[in-house]
Short mmCIF file of C-alpha atoms and ligand atoms in Angstrom, two decimals:
data_model
loop_
_atom_site.label_atom_id
_atom_site.label_comp_id
_atom_site.label_asym_id
_atom_site.label_seq_id
_atom_site.Cartn_x
_atom_site.Cartn_y
_atom_site.Cartn_z
CA MET X 825 14.74 -23.86 -17.39
CA ILE X 826 10.98 -24.12 -17.96
CA PHE X 827 9.40 -25.41 -14.73
CA THR X 828 5.85 -24.64 -13.58
CA VAL X 829 4.42 -25.15 -10.12
CA ALA X 830 0.59 -25.00 -10.20
CA VAL X 831 -1.05 -24.32 -6.82
CA ASP X 832 -4.84 -24.57 -6.84
CA GLY X 833 -7.46 -24.79 -4.11
CA PRO X 834 -10.43 -23.11 -2.43
CA ALA X 835 -10.56 -19.70 -0.76
CA ALA X 836 -8.07 -18.98 2.03
CA ALA X 837 -6.54 -22.48 2.01
CA GLY X 838 -3.02 -21.05 2.20
CA LYS X 839 -2.18 -21.07 -1.52
CA GLY X 840 -0.73 -17.57 -1.54
CA THR X 841 1.47 -18.03 1.53
CA ILE X 842 2.79 -21.37 0.31
CA SER X 843 3.33 -20.10 -3.24
CA LYS X 844 5.29 -17.05 -2.11
CA ALA X 845 7.50 -19.18 0.11
CA LEU X 846 8.15 -21.71 -2.66
CA ALA X 847 8.96 -18.97 -5.17
CA ALA X 848 11.48 -17.40 -2.79
CA ARG X 849 13.05 -20.73 -1.89
CA PHE X 850 13.53 -21.96 -5.47
CA GLY X 851 14.07 -18.58 -7.15
CA LEU X 852 10.89 -18.84 -9.23
CA ALA X 853 8.63 -16.01 -10.38
CA HIS X 854 5.23 -15.89 -8.65
CA LEU X 855 1.80 -14.92 -10.00
CA ASP X 856 -1.27 -14.66 -7.76
CA THR X 857 -3.88 -15.22 -10.49
CA GLY X 858 -6.75 -14.43 -8.10
CA LEU X 859 -5.54 -10.83 -8.17
CA LEU X 860 -6.41 -10.64 -11.89
CA TYR X 861 -10.04 -11.60 -11.19
CA ARG X 862 -10.19 -9.37 -8.13
CA ALA X 863 -8.97 -6.42 -10.24
CA VAL X 864 -11.55 -7.11 -12.96
CA GLY X 865 -14.35 -7.32 -10.37
CA ALA X 866 -13.19 -4.14 -8.63
CA LYS X 867 -13.14 -2.11 -11.85
CA GLY X 868 -16.90 -2.41 -12.19
CA GLY X 869 -18.74 -1.73 -15.43
CA ASP X 870 -18.45 -4.21 -18.26
CA ALA X 871 -16.36 -7.11 -16.90
CA VAL X 872 -15.29 -8.40 -20.31
CA ALA X 873 -13.99 -4.96 -21.34
CA ALA X 874 -12.27 -4.65 -17.96
CA ALA X 875 -10.52 -8.01 -18.42
CA ARG X 876 -9.42 -7.17 -21.97
CA GLY X 877 -8.05 -3.80 -20.87
CA LEU X 878 -6.46 -4.87 -17.58
CA GLU X 879 -3.34 -2.83 -16.75
CA PRO X 880 -0.61 -3.19 -14.10
CA ALA X 881 -2.04 -0.20 -12.17
CA ASP X 882 -5.34 -2.11 -11.75
CA LEU X 883 -3.47 -4.81 -9.83
CA ALA X 884 -1.91 -2.26 -7.45
CA ARG X 885 -5.21 -1.08 -5.93
CA GLY X 886 -5.28 -1.25 -2.14
CA ASP X 887 -8.79 -2.68 -1.83
CA LEU X 888 -8.39 -5.97 -3.70
CA ARG X 889 -8.01 -8.19 -0.61
CA SER X 890 -11.41 -7.36 0.93
CA LEU X 891 -14.28 -9.87 1.24
CA GLU X 892 -16.31 -7.75 -1.19
CA ALA X 893 -13.52 -7.86 -3.79
CA GLY X 894 -13.37 -11.64 -3.38
CA ALA X 895 -17.10 -11.99 -3.96
CA ALA X 896 -16.98 -9.68 -7.01
CA ALA X 897 -14.00 -11.66 -8.35
CA SER X 898 -15.83 -14.97 -8.16
CA ARG X 899 -18.83 -13.48 -9.98
CA VAL X 900 -16.81 -12.13 -12.93
CA ALA X 901 -14.68 -15.32 -12.92
CA ALA X 902 -17.73 -17.32 -14.02
CA ILE X 903 -17.92 -15.34 -17.31
CA PRO X 904 -16.13 -17.36 -20.05
CA GLU X 905 -15.06 -14.23 -22.01
CA VAL X 906 -13.42 -12.81 -18.88
CA ARG X 907 -11.45 -16.03 -18.34
CA ALA X 908 -10.51 -16.20 -22.03
CA ALA X 909 -9.11 -12.65 -21.93
CA LEU X 910 -6.74 -13.62 -19.10
CA VAL X 911 -5.48 -16.98 -20.43
CA ALA X 912 -2.59 -15.89 -22.66
CA PHE X 913 -0.95 -13.73 -19.97
CA GLN X 914 -1.13 -16.58 -17.43
CA ARG X 915 0.15 -19.22 -19.88
CA ASP X 916 3.08 -17.05 -20.91
CA PHE X 917 3.90 -16.42 -17.25
CA ALA X 918 3.72 -20.15 -16.46
CA ARG X 919 6.18 -21.11 -19.20
CA ARG X 920 8.57 -18.17 -18.79
CA GLU X 921 12.28 -18.91 -18.72
CA GLY X 922 13.49 -19.49 -15.15
CA GLY X 923 10.36 -21.18 -13.85
CA ALA X 924 7.19 -19.95 -12.16
CA VAL X 925 4.69 -20.61 -9.37
CA LEU X 926 1.08 -19.68 -10.11
CA ASP X 927 -1.72 -19.95 -7.60
CA GLY X 928 -5.42 -19.97 -8.42
CA ARG X 929 -8.28 -22.32 -9.21
CA ASP X 930 -7.58 -23.70 -12.70
CA ILE X 931 -3.81 -23.56 -13.10
CA GLY X 932 -3.25 -27.33 -13.17
CA THR X 933 -6.43 -28.08 -15.11
CA VAL X 934 -6.72 -25.31 -17.74
CA ILE X 935 -3.90 -22.76 -17.70
CA CYS X 936 -0.97 -25.16 -17.52
CA PRO X 937 -1.99 -28.84 -17.63
CA GLU X 938 1.66 -29.65 -18.44
CA ALA X 939 2.91 -28.15 -15.14
CA GLU X 940 5.78 -30.16 -13.67
CA VAL X 941 4.33 -29.90 -10.14
CA LYS X 942 0.63 -29.63 -9.26
CA LEU X 943 -0.57 -29.02 -5.73
CA PHE X 944 -4.17 -28.86 -4.57
CA VAL X 945 -4.15 -27.05 -1.23
CA THR X 946 -7.19 -27.46 1.00
CA ALA X 947 -8.29 -26.97 4.62
CA SER X 948 -11.62 -27.29 6.37
CA PRO X 949 -14.05 -24.40 5.76
CA GLU X 950 -13.85 -23.44 9.45
CA VAL X 951 -10.05 -23.24 9.44
CA ARG X 952 -10.09 -21.26 6.20
CA ALA X 953 -12.69 -18.82 7.51
CA HIS X 954 -10.66 -18.37 10.70
CA ARG X 955 -7.52 -17.54 8.69
CA ARG X 956 -9.39 -15.14 6.39
CA GLY X 957 -10.98 -13.48 9.43
CA LEU X 958 -7.52 -12.81 10.87
CA GLU X 959 -6.51 -11.20 7.55
CA VAL X 960 -9.51 -9.03 6.80
CA GLY X 961 -11.37 -8.84 10.11
CA GLY X 962 -15.14 -8.95 10.31
CA ASP X 963 -17.70 -11.20 11.90
CA ALA X 964 -16.58 -14.88 11.96
CA ALA X 965 -19.98 -16.26 10.89
CA GLN X 966 -20.14 -13.81 8.00
CA VAL X 967 -16.63 -14.70 6.85
CA LEU X 968 -17.48 -18.43 6.94
CA ALA X 969 -20.67 -17.85 4.94
CA GLU X 970 -18.75 -15.81 2.36
CA VAL X 971 -16.04 -18.45 2.00
CA LYS X 972 -18.62 -21.23 1.54
CA GLU X 973 -20.65 -19.22 -0.96
CA ARG X 974 -17.57 -18.42 -3.02
CA ASP X 975 -16.37 -22.05 -2.99
CA ALA X 976 -19.78 -23.23 -4.18
CA ARG X 977 -19.79 -20.70 -7.02
CA ASP X 978 -16.22 -21.58 -8.02
CA MET X 979 -16.88 -25.35 -7.97
CA ASN X 980 -20.17 -25.26 -9.81
CA ARG X 981 -19.43 -22.88 -12.67
CA ALA X 982 -19.36 -24.45 -16.15
CA ASP X 983 -16.08 -22.89 -17.31
CA ALA X 984 -12.87 -23.97 -15.52
CA PRO X 985 -14.53 -25.04 -12.25
CA LEU X 986 -12.43 -25.46 -9.12
CA LYS X 987 -11.35 -29.11 -8.91
CA PRO X 988 -8.07 -30.98 -8.46
CA ALA X 989 -6.26 -32.02 -11.64
CA PRO X 990 -6.14 -35.84 -11.81
CA ASP X 991 -2.37 -35.75 -11.20
CA ALA X 992 -2.40 -33.10 -8.46
CA VAL X 993 -0.95 -33.85 -5.02
CA LEU X 994 -3.42 -32.98 -2.24
CA LEU X 995 -2.10 -30.92 0.66
CA ASP X 996 -4.56 -30.48 3.53
CA THR X 997 -3.26 -27.63 5.70
CA SER X 998 -6.01 -27.79 8.38
CA ASP X 999 -3.58 -29.09 11.01
CA LEU X 1000 -0.30 -27.91 9.50
CA SER X 1001 1.81 -24.89 10.39
CA VAL X 1002 2.91 -22.70 7.50
CA GLU X 1003 6.43 -24.12 7.86
CA ALA X 1004 5.21 -27.73 7.73
CA ALA X 1005 3.00 -27.08 4.69
CA VAL X 1006 5.85 -25.33 2.85
CA ALA X 1007 8.26 -28.14 3.77
CA GLN X 1008 5.94 -30.77 2.26
CA ALA X 1009 5.45 -28.77 -0.92
CA ALA X 1010 9.18 -28.04 -1.19
CA ALA X 1011 10.01 -31.74 -0.85
CA LEU X 1012 7.73 -32.49 -3.79
CA ILE X 1013 9.42 -29.82 -5.92
CA GLU X 1014 12.88 -31.11 -4.97
CA SER X 1015 11.96 -34.60 -6.11
CA ARG X 1016 10.54 -33.34 -9.43
CA LEU X 1017 13.55 -31.07 -10.04
CA GLN X 1018 15.86 -34.03 -9.56
CA GLY X 1019 13.81 -36.08 -12.01
CA ALA X 1020 13.70 -33.22 -14.55
O1 LIG Q 2547 -7.19 -15.61 -1.80
P1 LIG Q 2547 -8.39 -16.44 -2.10
O2 LIG Q 2547 -8.06 -17.89 -2.28
O3 LIG Q 2547 -9.54 -16.23 -1.16
O4 LIG Q 2547 -8.99 -15.91 -3.48
P2 LIG Q 2547 -8.25 -15.56 -4.83
O5 LIG Q 2547 -7.27 -16.64 -5.17
O6 LIG Q 2547 -7.74 -14.18 -4.77
O7 LIG Q 2547 -9.43 -15.66 -5.93
C1 LIG Q 2547 -10.56 -14.80 -5.91
C2 LIG Q 2547 -11.60 -15.39 -6.86
O8 LIG Q 2547 -11.11 -15.31 -8.19
C3 LIG Q 2547 -11.92 -16.86 -6.64
O9 LIG Q 2547 -12.97 -17.08 -5.72
C4 LIG Q 2547 -12.29 -17.34 -8.05
O10 LIG Q 2547 -13.65 -17.13 -8.33
C5 LIG Q 2547 -11.49 -16.44 -8.96
N1 LIG Q 2547 -10.31 -17.13 -9.52
C6 LIG Q 2547 -10.50 -17.98 -10.60
O11 LIG Q 2547 -11.60 -18.19 -11.04
N2 LIG Q 2547 -9.43 -18.56 -11.20
C7 LIG Q 2547 -8.19 -18.37 -10.74
N3 LIG Q 2547 -7.15 -18.96 -11.36
C8 LIG Q 2547 -7.98 -17.55 -9.62
C9 LIG Q 2547 -9.07 -16.94 -9.00
#
């Protein structure tokens, strides 16, 4: 079975949590594509060379979830050659046998426009900053500023900007529990699997 679930959206909207839960529930492989950009940003030096030479060990670093790693990721993610170096791996993952869930910014628009299910997960900036603050700690105002700055950079870049695919289903998680958000996403997948 080839079946791709594309989960896109802004920083800390709940993409990762929802994607992991969906992958477990439907037995799909999961790829957090943000980790690729975080690893490239964290390597330092020439970002294009880092992207071309990315290795599994780079993704296992313990410091990739920090606010600084997120900011560095969104800077290198605006470089077209960095994005180009990471496309083939993501496309192959998306169309692997057995099905896959990928979360990121451009999965439904660029990496896998043919995805069977496309979700665009959002929440208000304040809710997202609160959730990220619980994860990484730090001053709430600073976390909110970082989230907003990163969203602006991701939405305004020329190459693969953050935006919903025209056929994406919007899921606003501002007032939803994790369970409720996953249930809505799972219902969508069920209906597409039945139609497939
Ligand atoms: O977890 P969070 O949503 O905060 O961030 P992430 O998904 O780990 O992504 C970190 C950064 O990588 C984003 O701000 C984007 O600039 C970049 N990214 C991207 O450009 N394209 C993707 N498919 C995934 C991430």
